[in-house]
PDB file of C-alpha atoms in Angstrom:
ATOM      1  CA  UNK J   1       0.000   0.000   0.000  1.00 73.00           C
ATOM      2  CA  UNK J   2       3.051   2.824   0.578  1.00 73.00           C
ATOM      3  CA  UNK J   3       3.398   2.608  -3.446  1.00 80.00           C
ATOM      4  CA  UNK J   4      -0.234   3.406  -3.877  1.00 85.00           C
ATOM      5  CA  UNK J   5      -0.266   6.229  -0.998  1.00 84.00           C
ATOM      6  CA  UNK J   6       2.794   7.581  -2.518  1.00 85.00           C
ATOM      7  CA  UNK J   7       0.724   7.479  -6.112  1.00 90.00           C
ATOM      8  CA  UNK J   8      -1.853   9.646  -4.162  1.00 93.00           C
ATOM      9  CA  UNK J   9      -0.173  11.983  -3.228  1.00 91.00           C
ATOM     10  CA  UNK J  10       1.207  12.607  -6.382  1.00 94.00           C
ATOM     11  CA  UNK J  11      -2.035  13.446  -8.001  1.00 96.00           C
ATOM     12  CA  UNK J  12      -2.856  15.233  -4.971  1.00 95.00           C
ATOM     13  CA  UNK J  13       0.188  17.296  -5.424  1.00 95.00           C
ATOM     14  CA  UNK J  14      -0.961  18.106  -9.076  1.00 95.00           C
ATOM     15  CA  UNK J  15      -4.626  18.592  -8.253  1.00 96.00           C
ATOM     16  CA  UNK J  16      -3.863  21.232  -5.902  1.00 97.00           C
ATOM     17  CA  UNK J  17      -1.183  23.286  -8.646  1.00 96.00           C
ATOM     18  CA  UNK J  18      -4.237  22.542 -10.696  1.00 96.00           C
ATOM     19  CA  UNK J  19      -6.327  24.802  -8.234  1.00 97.00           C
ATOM     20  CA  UNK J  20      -3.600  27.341  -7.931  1.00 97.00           C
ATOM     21  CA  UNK J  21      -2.771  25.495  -4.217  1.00 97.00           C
ATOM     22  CA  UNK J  22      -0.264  23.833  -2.268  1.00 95.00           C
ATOM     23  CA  UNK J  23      -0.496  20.845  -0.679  1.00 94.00           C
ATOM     24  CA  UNK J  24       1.660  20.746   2.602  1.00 90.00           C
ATOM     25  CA  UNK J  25       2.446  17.838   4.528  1.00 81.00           C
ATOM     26  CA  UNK J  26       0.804  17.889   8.375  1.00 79.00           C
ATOM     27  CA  UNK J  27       0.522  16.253  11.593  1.00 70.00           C
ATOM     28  CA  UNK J  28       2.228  13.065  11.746  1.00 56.00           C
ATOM     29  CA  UNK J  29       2.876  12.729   8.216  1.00 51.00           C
ATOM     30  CA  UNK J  30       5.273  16.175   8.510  1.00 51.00           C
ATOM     31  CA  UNK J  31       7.164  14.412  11.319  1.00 52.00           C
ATOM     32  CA  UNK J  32       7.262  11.604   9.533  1.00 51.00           C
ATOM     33  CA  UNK J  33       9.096  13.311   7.236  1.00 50.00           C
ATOM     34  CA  UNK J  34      11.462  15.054   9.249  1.00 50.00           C
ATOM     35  CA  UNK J  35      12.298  12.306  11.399  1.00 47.00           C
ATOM     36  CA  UNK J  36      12.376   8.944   9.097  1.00 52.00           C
ATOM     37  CA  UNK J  37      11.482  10.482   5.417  1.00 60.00           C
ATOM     38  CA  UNK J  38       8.730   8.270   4.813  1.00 61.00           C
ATOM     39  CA  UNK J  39       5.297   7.420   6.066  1.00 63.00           C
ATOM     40  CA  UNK J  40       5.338   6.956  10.033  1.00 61.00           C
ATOM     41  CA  UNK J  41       5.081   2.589  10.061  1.00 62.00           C
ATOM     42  CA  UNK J  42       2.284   2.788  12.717  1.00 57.00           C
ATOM     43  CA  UNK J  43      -0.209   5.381  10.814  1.00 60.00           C
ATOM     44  CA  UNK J  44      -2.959   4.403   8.835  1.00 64.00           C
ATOM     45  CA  UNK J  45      -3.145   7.451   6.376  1.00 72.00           C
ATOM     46  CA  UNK J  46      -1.217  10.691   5.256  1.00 81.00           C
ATOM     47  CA  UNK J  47      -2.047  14.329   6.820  1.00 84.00           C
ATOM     48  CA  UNK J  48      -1.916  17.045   4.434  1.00 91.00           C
ATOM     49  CA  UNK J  49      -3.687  20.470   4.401  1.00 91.00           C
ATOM     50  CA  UNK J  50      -4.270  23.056   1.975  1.00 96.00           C
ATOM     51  CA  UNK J  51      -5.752  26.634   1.825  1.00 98.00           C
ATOM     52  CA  UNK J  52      -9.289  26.588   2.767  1.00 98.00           C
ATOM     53  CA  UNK J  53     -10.561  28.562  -0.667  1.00 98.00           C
ATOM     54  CA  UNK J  54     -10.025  26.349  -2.177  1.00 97.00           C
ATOM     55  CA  UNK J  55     -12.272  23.470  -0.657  1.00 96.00           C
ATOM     56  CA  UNK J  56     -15.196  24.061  -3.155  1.00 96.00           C
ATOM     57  CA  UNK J  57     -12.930  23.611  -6.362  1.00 96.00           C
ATOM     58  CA  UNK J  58     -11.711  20.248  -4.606  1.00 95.00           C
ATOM     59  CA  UNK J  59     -14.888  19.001  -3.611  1.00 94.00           C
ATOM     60  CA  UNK J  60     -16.648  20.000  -7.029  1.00 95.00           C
ATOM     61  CA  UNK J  61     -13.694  17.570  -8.427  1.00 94.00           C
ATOM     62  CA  UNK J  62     -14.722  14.497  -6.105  1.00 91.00           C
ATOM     63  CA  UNK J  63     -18.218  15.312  -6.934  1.00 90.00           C
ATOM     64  CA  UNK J  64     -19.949  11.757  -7.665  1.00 91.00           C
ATOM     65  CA  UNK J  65     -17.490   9.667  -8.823  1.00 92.00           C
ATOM     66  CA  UNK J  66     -14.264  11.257  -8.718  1.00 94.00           C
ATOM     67  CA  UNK J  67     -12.107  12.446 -11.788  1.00 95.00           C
ATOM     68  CA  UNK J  68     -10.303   9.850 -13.692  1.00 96.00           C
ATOM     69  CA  UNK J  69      -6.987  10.151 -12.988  1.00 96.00           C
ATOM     70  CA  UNK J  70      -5.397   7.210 -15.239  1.00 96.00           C
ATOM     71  CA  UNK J  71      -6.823   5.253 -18.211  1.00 97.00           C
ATOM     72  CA  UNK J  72      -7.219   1.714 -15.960  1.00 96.00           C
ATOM     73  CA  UNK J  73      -9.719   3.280 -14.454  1.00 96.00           C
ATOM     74  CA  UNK J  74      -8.507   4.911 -11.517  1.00 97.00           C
ATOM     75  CA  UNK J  75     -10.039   7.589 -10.522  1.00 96.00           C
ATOM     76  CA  UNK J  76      -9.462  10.478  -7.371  1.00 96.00           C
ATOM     77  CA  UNK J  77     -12.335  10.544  -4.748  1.00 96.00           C
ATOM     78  CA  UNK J  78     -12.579  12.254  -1.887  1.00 95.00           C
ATOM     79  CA  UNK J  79     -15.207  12.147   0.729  1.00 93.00           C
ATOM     80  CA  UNK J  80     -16.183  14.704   3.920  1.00 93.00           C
ATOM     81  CA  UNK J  81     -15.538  12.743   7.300  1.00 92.00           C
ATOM     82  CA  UNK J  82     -15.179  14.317  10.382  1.00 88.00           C
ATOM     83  CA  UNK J  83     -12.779  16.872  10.380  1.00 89.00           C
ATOM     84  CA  UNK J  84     -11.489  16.575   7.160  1.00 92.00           C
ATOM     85  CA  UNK J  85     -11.141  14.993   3.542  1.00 94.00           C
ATOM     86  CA  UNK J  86     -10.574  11.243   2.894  1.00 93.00           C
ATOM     87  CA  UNK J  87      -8.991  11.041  -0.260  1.00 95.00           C
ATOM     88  CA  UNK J  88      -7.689   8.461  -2.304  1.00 94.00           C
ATOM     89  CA  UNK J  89      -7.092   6.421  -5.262  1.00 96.00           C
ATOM     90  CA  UNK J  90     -10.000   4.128  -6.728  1.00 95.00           C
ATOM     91  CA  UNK J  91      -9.407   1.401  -9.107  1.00 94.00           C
ATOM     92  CA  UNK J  92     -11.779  -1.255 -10.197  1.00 94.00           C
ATOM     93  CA  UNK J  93     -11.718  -4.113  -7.884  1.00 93.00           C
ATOM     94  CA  UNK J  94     -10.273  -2.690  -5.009  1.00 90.00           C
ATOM     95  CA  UNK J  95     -10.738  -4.380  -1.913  1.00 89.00           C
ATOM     96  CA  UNK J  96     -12.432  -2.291   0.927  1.00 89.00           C
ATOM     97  CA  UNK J  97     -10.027  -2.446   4.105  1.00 87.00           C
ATOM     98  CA  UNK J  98     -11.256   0.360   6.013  1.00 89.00           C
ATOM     99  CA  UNK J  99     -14.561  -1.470   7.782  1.00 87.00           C
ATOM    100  CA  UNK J 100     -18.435  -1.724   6.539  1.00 88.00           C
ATOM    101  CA  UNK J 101     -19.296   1.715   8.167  1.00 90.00           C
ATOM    102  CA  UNK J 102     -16.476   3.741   6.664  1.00 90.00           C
ATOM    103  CA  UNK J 103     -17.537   5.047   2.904  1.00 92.00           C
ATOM    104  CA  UNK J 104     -13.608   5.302   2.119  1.00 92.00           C
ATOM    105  CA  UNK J 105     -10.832   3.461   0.928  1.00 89.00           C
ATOM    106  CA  UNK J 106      -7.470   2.524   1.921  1.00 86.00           C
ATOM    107  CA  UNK J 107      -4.607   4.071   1.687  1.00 88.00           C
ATOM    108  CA  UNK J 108      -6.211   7.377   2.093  1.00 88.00           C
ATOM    109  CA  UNK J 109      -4.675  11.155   2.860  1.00 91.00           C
ATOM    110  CA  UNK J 110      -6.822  13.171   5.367  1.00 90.00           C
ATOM    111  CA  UNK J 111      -6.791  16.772   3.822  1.00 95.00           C
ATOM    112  CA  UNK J 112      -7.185  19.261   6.567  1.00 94.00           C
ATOM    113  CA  UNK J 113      -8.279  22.721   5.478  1.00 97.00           C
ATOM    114  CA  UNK J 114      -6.154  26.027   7.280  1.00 96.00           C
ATOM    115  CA  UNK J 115      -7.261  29.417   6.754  1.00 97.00           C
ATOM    116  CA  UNK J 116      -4.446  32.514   7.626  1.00 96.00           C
ATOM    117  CA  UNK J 117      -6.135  35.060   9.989  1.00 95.00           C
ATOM    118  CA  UNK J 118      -5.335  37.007  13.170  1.00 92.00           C
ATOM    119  CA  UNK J 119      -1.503  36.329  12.534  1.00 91.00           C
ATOM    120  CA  UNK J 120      -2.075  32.331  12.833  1.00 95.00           C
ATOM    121  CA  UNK J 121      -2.691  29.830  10.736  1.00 94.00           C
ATOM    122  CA  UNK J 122      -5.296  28.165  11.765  1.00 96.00           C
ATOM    123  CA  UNK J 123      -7.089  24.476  11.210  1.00 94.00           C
ATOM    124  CA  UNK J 124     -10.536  25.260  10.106  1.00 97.00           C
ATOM    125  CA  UNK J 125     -13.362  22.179  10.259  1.00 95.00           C
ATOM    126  CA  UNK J 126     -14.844  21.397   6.601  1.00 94.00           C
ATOM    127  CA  UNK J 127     -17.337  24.224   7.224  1.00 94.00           C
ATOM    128  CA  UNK J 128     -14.713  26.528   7.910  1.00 95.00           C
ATOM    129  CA  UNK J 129     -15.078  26.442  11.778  1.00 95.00           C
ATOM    130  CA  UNK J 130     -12.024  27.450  13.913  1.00 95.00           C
ATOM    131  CA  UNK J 131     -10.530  24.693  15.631  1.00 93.00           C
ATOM    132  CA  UNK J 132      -8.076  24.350  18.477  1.00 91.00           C
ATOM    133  CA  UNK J 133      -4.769  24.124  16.596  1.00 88.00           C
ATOM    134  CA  UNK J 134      -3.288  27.328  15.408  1.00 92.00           C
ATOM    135  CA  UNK J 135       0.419  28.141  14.495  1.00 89.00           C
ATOM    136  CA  UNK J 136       2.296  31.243  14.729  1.00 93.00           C
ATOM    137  CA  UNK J 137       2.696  32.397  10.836  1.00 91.00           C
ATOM    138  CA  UNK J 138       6.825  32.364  11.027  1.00 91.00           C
ATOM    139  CA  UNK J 139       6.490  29.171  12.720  1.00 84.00           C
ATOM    140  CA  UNK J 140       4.692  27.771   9.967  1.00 83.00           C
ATOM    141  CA  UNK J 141       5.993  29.873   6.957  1.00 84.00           C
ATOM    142  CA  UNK J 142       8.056  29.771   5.031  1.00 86.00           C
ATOM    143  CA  UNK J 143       8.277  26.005   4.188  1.00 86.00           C
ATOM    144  CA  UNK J 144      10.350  23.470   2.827  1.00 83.00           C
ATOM    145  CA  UNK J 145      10.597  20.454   0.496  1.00 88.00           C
ATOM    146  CA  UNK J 146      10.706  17.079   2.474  1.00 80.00           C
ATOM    147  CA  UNK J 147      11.476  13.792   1.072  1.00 79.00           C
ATOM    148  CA  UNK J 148       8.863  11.938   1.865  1.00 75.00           C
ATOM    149  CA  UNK J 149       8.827   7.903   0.625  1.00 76.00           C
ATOM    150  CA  UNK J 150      10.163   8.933  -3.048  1.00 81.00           C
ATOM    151  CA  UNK J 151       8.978  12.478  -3.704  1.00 80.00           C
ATOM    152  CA  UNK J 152       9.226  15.493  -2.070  1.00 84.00           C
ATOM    153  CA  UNK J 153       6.404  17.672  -0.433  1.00 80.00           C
ATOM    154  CA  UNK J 154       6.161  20.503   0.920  1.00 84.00           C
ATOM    155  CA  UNK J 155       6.598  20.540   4.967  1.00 77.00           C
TER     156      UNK J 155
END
C-alpha cells in the first residue's frame, strides 16, 4: 500500500497546482518526514492540508465519482468525514479495508483545510469552523521540500 499512498499523493500534489494550491504535509505525516522520510510505520493514512478557498474547487472535483486520474480506471475521490477529507485512489476491484461503516478506501490522505487570519494559521473544520490548533505564521511559513517515501512535499 506505501506505493499506492505515494501514487496519491502525487495526483494530490498536481490537483492542488491545478487549483492554484499547495499541498503541505501535516501532523504526523510532517514528522514523519522530518524524522524517518517516509510514512510513520504505525499510521494508517497521510495528513496534508491546503488553503481553505479552495475546498469548493476540490470538492466540485470528487463530486460523484471522482475524476479519472489514469486510463485503468482509476479515478481520485474524496469524501467529507469528520474533520477533514478522505482522499484516495479508486481502481476497479479494489478491496475495501477500512470497515463496513467507513464510505472510504485505503490508503487514504486526510486533507485538513487552514485558513491565515489574526496572525495564525489556523485548522478550520470542513465548514470553515475554527478549531483548536493554530500556528504562529513564522512558525509555519516559510516552508520546505521534504522527502517523503520517493517524492518530495512541501513541509
Amino acid at each position: 500500500q506505501a506505493a499506492q499512498t505515494v501514487c496519491t499523493l502525487k495526483v494530490m500534489k498536481s490537483i492542488a497546482a491545478s487549483l492554484n494550491a499547495q499541498f503541505y504535509l501535516h501532523a504526523g505525516s510532517h514528522l514523519g518526514a522530518v524524522i524517518h522520510g517516509q510514512i510513520i510505520p504505525w499510521d494508517d493514512d497521510v495528513d496534508g492540508f491546503i488553503d481553505y478557498r479552495k475546498k469548493d474547487e476540490l470538492e466540485q472535483i470528487c463530486e460523484g465519482e471522482g475524476v479519472e486520474v489514469h486510463p485503468s480506471g482509476v479515478r481520485f475521490k474524496c469524501i467529507q468525514a469528520f474533520n477533514a477529507l478522505k482522499v484516495w485512489l479508486h481502481y476497479p476491484g479494489m478491496e475495501k479495508f477500512t470497515g463496513d461503516t467507513a464510505e472510504w478506501y485505503s490508503p487514504f490522505l486526510d486533507l485538513f483545510f487552514y485558513k491565515i487570519e489574526d496572525g495564525s494559521i489556523w485548522e478550520v473544520s470542513p465548514t470553515g469552523q475554527r478549531l483548536a490548533q493554530n500556528y504562529i505564521i513564522e512558525d509555519y511559513f516559510p516552508t520546505r521540500p521534504y522527502y517523503f517515501a520517493g517524492i518530495y512535499l512541501l513541509g
